[in-house]
Coordinates of C-alpha atoms in Angstrom, one line a residue:
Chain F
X1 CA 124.0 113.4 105.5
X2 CA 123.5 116.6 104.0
X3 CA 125.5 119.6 105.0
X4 CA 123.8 122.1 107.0
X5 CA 121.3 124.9 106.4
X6 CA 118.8 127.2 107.7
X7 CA 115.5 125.7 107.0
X8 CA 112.4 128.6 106.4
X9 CA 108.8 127.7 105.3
X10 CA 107.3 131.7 104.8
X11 CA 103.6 132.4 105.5
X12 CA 103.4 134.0 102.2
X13 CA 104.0 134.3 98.6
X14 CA 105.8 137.9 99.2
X15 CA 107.8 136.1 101.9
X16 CA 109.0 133.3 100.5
X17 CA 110.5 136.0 97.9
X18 CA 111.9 138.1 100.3
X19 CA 113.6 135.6 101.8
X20 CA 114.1 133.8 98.1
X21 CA 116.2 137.1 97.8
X22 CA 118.6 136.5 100.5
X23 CA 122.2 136.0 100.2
X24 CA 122.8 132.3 99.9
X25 CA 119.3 131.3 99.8
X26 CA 117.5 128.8 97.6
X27 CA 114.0 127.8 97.0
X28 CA 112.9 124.3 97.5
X29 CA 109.7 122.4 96.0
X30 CA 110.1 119.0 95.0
X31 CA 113.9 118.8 95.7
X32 CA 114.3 116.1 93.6
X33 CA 117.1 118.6 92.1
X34 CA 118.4 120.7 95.0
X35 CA 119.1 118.3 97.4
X36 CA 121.4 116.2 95.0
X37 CA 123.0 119.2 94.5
X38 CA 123.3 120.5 98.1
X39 CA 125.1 116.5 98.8
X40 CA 127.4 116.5 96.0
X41 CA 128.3 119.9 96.7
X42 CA 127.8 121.1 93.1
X43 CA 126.3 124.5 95.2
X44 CA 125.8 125.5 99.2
X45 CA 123.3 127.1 100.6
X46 CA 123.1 128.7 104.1
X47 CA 119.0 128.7 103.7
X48 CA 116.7 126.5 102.1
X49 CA 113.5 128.1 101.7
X50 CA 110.1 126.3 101.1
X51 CA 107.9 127.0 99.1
X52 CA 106.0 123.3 98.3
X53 CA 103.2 124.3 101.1
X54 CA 102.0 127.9 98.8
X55 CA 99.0 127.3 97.9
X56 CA 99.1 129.8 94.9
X57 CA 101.5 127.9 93.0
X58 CA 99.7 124.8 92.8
X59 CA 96.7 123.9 90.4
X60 CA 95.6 123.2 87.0
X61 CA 92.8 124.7 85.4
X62 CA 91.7 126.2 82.6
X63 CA 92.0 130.1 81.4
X64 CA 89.2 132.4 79.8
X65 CA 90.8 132.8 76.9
X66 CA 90.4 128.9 76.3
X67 CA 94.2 128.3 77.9
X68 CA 95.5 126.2 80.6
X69 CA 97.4 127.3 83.9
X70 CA 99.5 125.3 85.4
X71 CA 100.6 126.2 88.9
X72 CA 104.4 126.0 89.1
X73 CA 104.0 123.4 92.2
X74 CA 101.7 121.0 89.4
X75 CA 104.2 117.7 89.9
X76 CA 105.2 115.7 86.5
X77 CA 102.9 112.8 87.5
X78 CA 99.7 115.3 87.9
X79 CA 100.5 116.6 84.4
X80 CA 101.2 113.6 82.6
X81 CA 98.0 112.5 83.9
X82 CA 95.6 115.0 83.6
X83 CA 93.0 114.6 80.8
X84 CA 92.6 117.7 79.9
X85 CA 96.5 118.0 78.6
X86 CA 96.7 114.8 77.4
X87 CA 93.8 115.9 74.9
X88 CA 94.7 119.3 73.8
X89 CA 98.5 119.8 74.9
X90 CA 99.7 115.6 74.0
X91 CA 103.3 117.1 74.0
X92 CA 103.5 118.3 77.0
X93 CA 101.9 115.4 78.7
X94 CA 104.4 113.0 77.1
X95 CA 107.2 115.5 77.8
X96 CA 106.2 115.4 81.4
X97 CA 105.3 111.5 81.4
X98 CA 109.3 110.0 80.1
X99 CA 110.9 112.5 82.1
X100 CA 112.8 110.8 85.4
X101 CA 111.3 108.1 87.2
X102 CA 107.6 107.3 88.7
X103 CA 109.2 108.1 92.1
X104 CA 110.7 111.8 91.2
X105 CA 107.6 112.4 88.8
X106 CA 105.9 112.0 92.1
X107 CA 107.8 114.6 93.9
X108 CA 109.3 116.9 91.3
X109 CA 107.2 119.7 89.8
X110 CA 107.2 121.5 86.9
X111 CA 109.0 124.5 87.9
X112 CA 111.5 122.8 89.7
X113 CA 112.2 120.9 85.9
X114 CA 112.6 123.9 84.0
X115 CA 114.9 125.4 86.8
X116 CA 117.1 122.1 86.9
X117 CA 120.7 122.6 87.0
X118 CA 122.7 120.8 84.1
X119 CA 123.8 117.5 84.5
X120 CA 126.8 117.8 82.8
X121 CA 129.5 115.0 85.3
X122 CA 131.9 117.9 85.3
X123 CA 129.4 120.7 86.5
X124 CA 127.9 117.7 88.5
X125 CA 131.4 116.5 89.8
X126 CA 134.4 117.7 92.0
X127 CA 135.3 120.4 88.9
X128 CA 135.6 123.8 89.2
X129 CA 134.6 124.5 85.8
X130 CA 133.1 127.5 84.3
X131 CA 129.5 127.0 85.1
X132 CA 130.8 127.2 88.4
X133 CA 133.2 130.3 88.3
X134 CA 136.0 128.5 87.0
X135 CA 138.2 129.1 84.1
X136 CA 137.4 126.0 82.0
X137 CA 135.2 123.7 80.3
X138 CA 136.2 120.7 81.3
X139 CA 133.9 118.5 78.7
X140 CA 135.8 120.6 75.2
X141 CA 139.1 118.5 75.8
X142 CA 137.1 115.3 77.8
X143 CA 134.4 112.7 77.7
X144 CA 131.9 115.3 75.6
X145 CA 129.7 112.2 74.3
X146 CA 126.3 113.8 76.3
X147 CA 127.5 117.5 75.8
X148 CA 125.8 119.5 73.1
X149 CA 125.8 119.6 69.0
X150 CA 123.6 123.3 68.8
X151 CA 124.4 126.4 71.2
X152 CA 127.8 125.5 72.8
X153 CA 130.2 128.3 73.4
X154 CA 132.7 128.1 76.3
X155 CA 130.0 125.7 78.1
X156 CA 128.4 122.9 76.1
X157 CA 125.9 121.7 78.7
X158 CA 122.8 120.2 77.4
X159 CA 119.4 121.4 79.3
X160 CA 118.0 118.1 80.6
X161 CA 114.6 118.8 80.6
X162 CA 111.7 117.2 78.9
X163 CA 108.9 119.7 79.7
X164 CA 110.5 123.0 78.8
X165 CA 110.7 121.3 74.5
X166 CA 107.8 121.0 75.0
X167 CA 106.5 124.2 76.9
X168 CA 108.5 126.0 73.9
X169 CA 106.8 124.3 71.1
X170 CA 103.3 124.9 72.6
X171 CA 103.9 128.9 73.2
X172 CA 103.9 128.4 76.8
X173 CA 105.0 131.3 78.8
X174 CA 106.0 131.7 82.6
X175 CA 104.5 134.2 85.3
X176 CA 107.7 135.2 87.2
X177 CA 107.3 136.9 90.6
X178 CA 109.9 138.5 92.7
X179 CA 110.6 141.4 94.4
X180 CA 110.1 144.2 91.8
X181 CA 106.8 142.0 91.1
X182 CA 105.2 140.3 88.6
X183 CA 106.6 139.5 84.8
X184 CA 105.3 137.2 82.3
X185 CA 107.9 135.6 80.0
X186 CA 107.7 133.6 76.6
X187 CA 109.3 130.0 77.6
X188 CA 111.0 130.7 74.6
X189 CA 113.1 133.9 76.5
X190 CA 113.0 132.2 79.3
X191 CA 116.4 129.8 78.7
X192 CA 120.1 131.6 78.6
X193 CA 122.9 130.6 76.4
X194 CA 126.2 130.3 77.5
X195 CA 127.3 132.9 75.3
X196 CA 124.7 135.4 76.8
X197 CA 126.0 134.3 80.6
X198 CA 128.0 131.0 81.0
X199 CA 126.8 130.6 85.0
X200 CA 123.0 130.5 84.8
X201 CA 120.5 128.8 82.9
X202 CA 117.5 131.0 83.1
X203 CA 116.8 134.9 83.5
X204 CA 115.2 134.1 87.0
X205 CA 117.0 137.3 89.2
X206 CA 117.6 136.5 93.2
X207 CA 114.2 135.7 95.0
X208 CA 112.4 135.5 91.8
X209 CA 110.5 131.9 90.8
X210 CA 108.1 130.3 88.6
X211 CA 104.8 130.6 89.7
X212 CA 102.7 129.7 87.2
X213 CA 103.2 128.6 83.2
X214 CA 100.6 129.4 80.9
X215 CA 99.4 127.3 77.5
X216 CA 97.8 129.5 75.1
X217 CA 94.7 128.1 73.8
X218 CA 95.9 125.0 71.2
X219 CA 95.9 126.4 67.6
X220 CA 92.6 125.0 65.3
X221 CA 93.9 122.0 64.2
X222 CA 96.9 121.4 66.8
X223 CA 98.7 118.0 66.8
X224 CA 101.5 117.5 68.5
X225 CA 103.8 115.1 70.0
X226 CA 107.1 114.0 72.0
X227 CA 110.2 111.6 71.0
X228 CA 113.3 110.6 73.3
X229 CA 116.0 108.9 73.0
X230 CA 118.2 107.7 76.2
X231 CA 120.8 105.6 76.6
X232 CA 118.9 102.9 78.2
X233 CA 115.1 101.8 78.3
X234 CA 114.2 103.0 81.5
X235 CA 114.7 106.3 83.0
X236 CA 116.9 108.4 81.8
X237 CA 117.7 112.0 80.1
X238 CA 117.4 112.6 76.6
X239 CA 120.3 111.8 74.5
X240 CA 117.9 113.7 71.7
X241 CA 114.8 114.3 71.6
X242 CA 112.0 116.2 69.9
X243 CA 109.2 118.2 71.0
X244 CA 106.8 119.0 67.9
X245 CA 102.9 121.2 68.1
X246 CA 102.2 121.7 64.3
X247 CA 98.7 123.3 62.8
X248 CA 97.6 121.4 60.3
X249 CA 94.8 123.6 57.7
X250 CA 94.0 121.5 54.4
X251 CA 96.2 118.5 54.6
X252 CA 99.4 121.5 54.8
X253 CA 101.3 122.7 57.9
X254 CA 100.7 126.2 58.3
X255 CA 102.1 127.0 61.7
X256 CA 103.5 125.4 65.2
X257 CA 107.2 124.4 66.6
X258 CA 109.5 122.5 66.6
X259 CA 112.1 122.1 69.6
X260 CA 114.9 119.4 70.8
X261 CA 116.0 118.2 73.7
X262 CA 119.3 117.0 74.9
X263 CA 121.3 118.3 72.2
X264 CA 121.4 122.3 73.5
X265 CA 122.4 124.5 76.6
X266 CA 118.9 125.3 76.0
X267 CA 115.0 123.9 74.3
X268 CA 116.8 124.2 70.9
X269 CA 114.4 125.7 68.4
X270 CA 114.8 124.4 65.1
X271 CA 113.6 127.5 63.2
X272 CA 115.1 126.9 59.7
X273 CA 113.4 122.7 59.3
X274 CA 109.8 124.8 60.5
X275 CA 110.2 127.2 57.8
X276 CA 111.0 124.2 55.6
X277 CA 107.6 122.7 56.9
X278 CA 105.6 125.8 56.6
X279 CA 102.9 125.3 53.7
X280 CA 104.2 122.1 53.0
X281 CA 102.5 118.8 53.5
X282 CA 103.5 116.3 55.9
X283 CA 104.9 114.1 53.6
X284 CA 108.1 112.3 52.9
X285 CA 109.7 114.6 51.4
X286 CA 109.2 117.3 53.3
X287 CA 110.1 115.3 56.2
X288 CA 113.7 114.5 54.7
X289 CA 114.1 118.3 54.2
X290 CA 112.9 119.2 57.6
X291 CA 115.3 117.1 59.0
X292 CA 118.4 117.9 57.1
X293 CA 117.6 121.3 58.2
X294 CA 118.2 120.5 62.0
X295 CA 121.2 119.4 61.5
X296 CA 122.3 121.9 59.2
X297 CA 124.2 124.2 61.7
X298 CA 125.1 121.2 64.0
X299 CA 128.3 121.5 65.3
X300 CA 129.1 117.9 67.3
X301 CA 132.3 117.7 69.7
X302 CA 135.0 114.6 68.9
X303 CA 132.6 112.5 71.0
X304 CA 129.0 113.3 70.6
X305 CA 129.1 112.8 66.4
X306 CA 126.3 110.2 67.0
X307 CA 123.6 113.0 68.3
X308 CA 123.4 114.9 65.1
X309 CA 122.3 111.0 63.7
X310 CA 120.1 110.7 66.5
X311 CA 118.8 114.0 65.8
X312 CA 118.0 112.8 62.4
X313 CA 116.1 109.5 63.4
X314 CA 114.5 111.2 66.0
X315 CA 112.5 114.4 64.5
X316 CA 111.8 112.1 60.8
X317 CA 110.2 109.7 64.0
X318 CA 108.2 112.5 65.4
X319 CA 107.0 114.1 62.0
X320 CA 105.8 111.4 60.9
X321 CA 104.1 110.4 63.4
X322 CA 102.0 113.6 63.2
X323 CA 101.2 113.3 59.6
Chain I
X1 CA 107.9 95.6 114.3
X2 CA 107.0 97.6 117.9
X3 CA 108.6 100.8 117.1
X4 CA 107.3 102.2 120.9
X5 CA 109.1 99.3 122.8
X6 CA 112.1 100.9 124.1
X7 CA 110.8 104.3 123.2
X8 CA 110.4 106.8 126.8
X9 CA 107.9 109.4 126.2
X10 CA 108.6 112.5 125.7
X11 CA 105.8 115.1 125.8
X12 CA 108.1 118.1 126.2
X13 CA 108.5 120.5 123.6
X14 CA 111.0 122.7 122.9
X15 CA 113.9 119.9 124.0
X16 CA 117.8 121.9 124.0
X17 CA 119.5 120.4 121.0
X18 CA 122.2 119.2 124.0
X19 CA 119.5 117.2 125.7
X20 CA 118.3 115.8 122.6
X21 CA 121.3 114.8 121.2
X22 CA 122.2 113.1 124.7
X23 CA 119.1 111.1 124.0
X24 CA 119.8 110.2 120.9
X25 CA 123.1 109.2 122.3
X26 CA 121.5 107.0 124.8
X27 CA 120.6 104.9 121.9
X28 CA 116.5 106.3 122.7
X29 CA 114.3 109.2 121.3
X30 CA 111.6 110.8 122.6
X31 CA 109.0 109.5 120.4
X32 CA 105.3 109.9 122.0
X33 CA 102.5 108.8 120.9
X34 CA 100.1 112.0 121.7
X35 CA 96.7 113.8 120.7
X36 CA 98.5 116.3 119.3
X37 CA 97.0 117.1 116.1
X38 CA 99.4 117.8 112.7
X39 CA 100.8 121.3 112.7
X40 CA 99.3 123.6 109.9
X41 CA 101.7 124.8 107.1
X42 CA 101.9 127.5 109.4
X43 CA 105.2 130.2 108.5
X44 CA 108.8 127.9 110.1
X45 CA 112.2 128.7 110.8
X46 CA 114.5 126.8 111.8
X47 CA 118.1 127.2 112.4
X48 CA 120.6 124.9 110.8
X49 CA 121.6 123.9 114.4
X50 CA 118.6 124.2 115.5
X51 CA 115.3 121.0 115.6
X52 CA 111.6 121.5 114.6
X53 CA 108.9 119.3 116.1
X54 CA 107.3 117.3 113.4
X55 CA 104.3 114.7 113.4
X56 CA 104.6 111.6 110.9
X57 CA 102.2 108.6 110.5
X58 CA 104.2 106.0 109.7
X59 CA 102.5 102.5 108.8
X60 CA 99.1 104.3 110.7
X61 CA 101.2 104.8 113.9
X62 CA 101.9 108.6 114.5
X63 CA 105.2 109.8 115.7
X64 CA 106.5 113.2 117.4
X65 CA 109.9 113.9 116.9
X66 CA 112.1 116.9 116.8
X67 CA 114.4 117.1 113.8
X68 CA 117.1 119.3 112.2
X69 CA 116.3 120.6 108.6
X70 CA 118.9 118.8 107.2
X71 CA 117.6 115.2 108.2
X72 CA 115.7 113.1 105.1
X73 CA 113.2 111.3 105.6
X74 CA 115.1 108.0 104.9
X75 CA 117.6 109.3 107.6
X76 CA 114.6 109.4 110.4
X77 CA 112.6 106.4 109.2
X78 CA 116.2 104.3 109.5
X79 CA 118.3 106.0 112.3
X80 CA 115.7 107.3 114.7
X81 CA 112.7 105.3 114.0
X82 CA 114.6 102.0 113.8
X83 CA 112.6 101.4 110.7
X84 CA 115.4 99.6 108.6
X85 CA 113.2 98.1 106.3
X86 CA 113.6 101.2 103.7
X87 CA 117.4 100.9 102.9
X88 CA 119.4 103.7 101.6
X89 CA 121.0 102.7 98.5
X90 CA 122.2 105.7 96.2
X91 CA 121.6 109.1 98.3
X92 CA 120.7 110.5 95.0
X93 CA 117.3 109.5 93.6
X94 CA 118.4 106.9 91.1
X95 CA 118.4 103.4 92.8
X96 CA 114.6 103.5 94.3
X97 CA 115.8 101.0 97.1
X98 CA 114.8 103.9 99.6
X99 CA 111.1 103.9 98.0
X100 CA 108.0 104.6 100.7
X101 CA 104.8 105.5 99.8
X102 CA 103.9 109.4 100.9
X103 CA 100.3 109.6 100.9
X104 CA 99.7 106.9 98.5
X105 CA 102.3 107.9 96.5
X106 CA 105.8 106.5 95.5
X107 CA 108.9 108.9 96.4
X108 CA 112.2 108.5 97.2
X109 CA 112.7 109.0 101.0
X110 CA 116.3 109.8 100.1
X111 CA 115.5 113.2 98.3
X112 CA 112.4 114.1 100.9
X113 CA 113.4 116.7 104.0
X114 CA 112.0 115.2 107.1
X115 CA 110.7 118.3 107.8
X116 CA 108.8 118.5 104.6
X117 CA 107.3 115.2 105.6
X118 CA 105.4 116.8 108.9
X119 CA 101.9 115.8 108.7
X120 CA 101.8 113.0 105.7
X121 CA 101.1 109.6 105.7
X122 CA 103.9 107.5 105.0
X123 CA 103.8 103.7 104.1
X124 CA 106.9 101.5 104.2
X125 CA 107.8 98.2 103.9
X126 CA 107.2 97.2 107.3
X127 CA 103.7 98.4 107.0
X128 CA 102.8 96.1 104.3
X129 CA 103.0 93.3 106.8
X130 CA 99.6 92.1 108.5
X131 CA 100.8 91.1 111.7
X132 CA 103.7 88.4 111.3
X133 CA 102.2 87.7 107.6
X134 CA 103.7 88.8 104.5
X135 CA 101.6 91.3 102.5
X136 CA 100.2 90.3 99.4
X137 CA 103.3 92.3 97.6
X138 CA 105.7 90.6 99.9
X139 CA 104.1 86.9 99.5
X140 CA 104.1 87.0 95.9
X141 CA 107.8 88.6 95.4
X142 CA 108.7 85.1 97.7
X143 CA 106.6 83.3 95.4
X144 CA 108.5 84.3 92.0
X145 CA 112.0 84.6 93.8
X146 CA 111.9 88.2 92.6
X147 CA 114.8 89.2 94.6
X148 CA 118.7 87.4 95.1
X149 CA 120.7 89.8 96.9
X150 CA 117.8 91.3 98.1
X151 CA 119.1 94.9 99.2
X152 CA 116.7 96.6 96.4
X153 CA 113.5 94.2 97.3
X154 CA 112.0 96.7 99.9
X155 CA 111.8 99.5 97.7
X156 CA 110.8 97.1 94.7
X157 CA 107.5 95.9 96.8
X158 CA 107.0 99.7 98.0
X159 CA 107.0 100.5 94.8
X160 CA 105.0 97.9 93.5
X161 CA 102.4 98.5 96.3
X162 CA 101.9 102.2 94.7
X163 CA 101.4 101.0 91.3
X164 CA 98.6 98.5 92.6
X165 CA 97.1 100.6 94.7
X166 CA 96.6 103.3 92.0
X167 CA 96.0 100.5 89.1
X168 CA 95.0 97.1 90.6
X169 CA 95.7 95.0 87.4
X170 CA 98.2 96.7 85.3
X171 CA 99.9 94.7 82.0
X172 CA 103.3 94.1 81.4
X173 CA 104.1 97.5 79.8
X174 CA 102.7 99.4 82.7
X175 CA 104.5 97.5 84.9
X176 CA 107.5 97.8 83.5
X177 CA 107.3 101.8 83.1
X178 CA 105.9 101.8 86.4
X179 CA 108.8 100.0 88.3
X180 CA 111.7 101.4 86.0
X181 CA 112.5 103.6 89.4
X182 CA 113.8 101.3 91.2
X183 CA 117.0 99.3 90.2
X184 CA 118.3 95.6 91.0
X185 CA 122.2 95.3 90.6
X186 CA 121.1 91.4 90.1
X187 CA 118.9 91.8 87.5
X188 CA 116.0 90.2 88.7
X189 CA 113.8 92.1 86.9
X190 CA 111.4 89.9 85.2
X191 CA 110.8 87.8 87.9
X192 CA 110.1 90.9 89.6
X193 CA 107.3 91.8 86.9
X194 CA 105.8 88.5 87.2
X195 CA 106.2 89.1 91.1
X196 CA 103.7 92.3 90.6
X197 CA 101.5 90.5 88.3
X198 CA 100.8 88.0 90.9
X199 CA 100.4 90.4 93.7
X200 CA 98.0 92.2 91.5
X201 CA 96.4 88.5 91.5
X202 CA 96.6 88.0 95.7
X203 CA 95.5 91.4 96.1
X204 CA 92.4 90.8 94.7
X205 CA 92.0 87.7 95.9
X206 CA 92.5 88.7 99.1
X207 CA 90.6 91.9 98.8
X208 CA 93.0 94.0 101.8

């Protein structure tokens, strides 16, 4: 049974972030996240506030300036599905389609999976670490092989999600609402280090949420794509992964992303393989480059060596795939 | 399957937590079968103490109960609608063996609030039955001996009866992505993808 909260469904937008701002109160959509939380007791809440039934948050349709919103309340299955992203945005719908099961793709949404908490066991399990206002990583001196190779200081969490790679590599940004109103956010700014502030993982303040994400139009000559690996077949979070949406102008790459998954606290942008792919062609060896420049600053823990090979396999996969 | 045998009827709202929880006690809950129609999204609060009336359709029988925010839906469809069918496996969203259909779609009744569920149509394994017959699902999961413990075969033909409702003849790969949700400690699994293969067959055969 879970423990016990205060259960609110507002009649509004401005409510539900009124009361989003209360002491001890968290918002609940899909709660394919919160509620494993709330039962392992990873977090308490004293008042669980819904926000599933707001109509504003939900829907997918296209912008005037030839880009896509995506209400944050859009689930993973109506995303991996929809037509529209499949054709123009193929990362994200692949991003949204291996991420979880059929069953939580059912239920969770896309703003719930870019506010996921980590699923690091010791953050997860009966530790006071860090994350959780303690005084130590538990993973540096224990079973690290799922923590992080990029981005680790103090906390080496890996983010888990599949959509936010993807959201990053396609430009996306997020309309945040709360109670000093409305801001519009670059994905890409969206994610926090541990260095910059070890017990959150995005800039969302008390009573603010995600209520809409937005694509810009997909660049002339967009191709782009998703790769995990997992530990086993079926569902599972990415041990690595990568998240690519190139431009492609005369057989050469001349703009676009390139973000993992599973390796980082946060979407880890690999900045230094896209300037290696910048005005290159999509060939061989430009590909070996590319990827010996992800894993040029990787910085693997005694037990997660194997990620900075997977890492390897995974974005030489993914680029050429798009060539 | 009578979920109203047993069941007194309780058209009284507003029921004191102590006299509801004496009914529960009593091994009985007021669940009526009345004309009231299913609440709006209308602004809620409830106190953590405290129960909220809610409306669910279960298996295209509609039930009004009170319940406390806390409750899942797993925990209401087992422990106060004596529907036992949907087991509860994991608590966490991983095993699938708590899988029911939520307006046509596959979710884990585990990770749903029962007060979230007010108002939707919900499908579990008991509803798959047509009368004392097995379900098309059911039938051909006996037919391939897709199960041997059996604990996760509920969920399995939930599951499977979302895929086929949403793809009526899906291949191997499909299946396989499709049902990777739900997981069997005995690893029957691929006599439970021929099992959905065939139901896809009796389905259409039978054309329910």
């Amino acid at each position: 049974m879970l423990p016990q909260f205060d259960y609110i469904r507002p009649g509004s937008l401005d409510e539900a972030v009124a009361r989003g701002a209360g002491d001890g109160a968290v918002l609940h959509s899909g709660g394919t996240d919160l509620l494993g939380c709330l039962r392992d007791g990873v977090f308490t809440a004293d008042t669980v506030v819904a926000i599933g039934h707001l109509a504003e948050l939900r829907g997918i349709e296209e912008t005037r300036d030839g880009g896509l919103r995506i209400g944050a309340l859009s689930t993973l299955s109506e995303i991996a599905a929809h037509p529209l992203i499949a054709e123009r945005y193929t990362v994200l719908s692949l991003g949204a389609g291996s991420a979880a099961s059929p069953q939580l793709r059912n239920q969770g949404t896309i703003g719930g999976n870019i506010c996921q908490r980590p699923r690091c066991w010791y953050f997860r399990g009966d530790f006071h670490c860090l994350r959780k206002g303690g005084s130590m990583c538990y993973a540096v001196a224990g079973a690290n092989q799922y923590h992080c190779i990029f981005g680790g200081d103090r906390c080496y969490i890996v983010h888990p999600s599949d959509t936010a790679p993807a959201l990053v590599a396609l430009g996306a940004r997020a309309r945040i609402i709360g109670p000093s109103g409305t801001r519009v956010v670059p994905l890409e700014s969206f994610f926090v280090l541990p260095a910059q502030n070890v017990r959150r993982e995005t800039i969302l303040e008390p009573g603010e949420l995600v209520a809409e994400v937005l694509l810009p139009p997909p660049g002339v000559g967009l191709r782009s794509t998703y790769r995990k690996v997992r530990a086993r077949g079926a569902w599972d979070f990415a041990l690595a992964g990568a998240a690519a949406a190139l431009t492609f102008s005369d057989g050469r790459v001349n703009g676009g992303r390139l973000v993992l998954s599973g390796v980082a606290p946060i979407p880890w942008r690999a900045a230094e393989a896209e300037r290696v792919l910048i005005d290159n062609p999509l060939d061989a060896e430009t590909i070996r480059r590319a990827v010996e420049a992800c894993v040029a600053d990787a910085r693997p823990m005694p037990h997660n060596g194997y990620k900075v090979d997977l890492v390897r396999g995974v974005v030489a996969e993914t680029l050429r795939s798009l060539a | 399957m009578s979920e109203e045998s047993g069941k007194r009827h309780d058209s009284k709202r507003g029921v004191s937590r102590r006299s509801f929880l004496g009914t529960m006690g009593a091994g009985t809950l007021g669940v009526a079968v009345t004309g009231r129609t299913a609440p709006a999204r209308e602004a809620v609060t409830v106190e953590s103490d405290g129960t909220h009336p809610v409306t669910l359709r279960v298996n295209g029988r509609r039930f009004d109960l009170r319940v406390e925010p806390r409750w899942t839906l797993l925990d209401v469809l087992r422990d106060h609608l004596e529907l036992t069918g949907t087991k509860l496996g994991c608590s966490r969203g991983e095993c699938g063996a708590c899988t029911v259909l939520i307006d046509e779609q596959a979710r884990y009744a585990c990770m749903t609030l029962a007060v979230e569920a007010d108002g939707r149509e919900i499908t579990t394994v008991e509803g798959l039955m047509h009368g004392e017959e097995l379900g098309p699902v059911q039938q051909a999961f006996v037919e391939e001996d897709a199960f041997q413990c059996g604990y996760c075969t509920p969920g399995q033909v939930v599951a499977a009866e979302g895929l086929l409702r949403g793809n009526p003849d899906p291949d191997l790969a499909e299946i396989q992505k499709r049902m990777s949700g739900n997981l069997c400690r005995c690893g029957a699994y691929d006599h439970i993808f021929k099992a959905v293969r065939r139901a896809a067959e009796l389905r259409r055969s039978t054309t329910h």
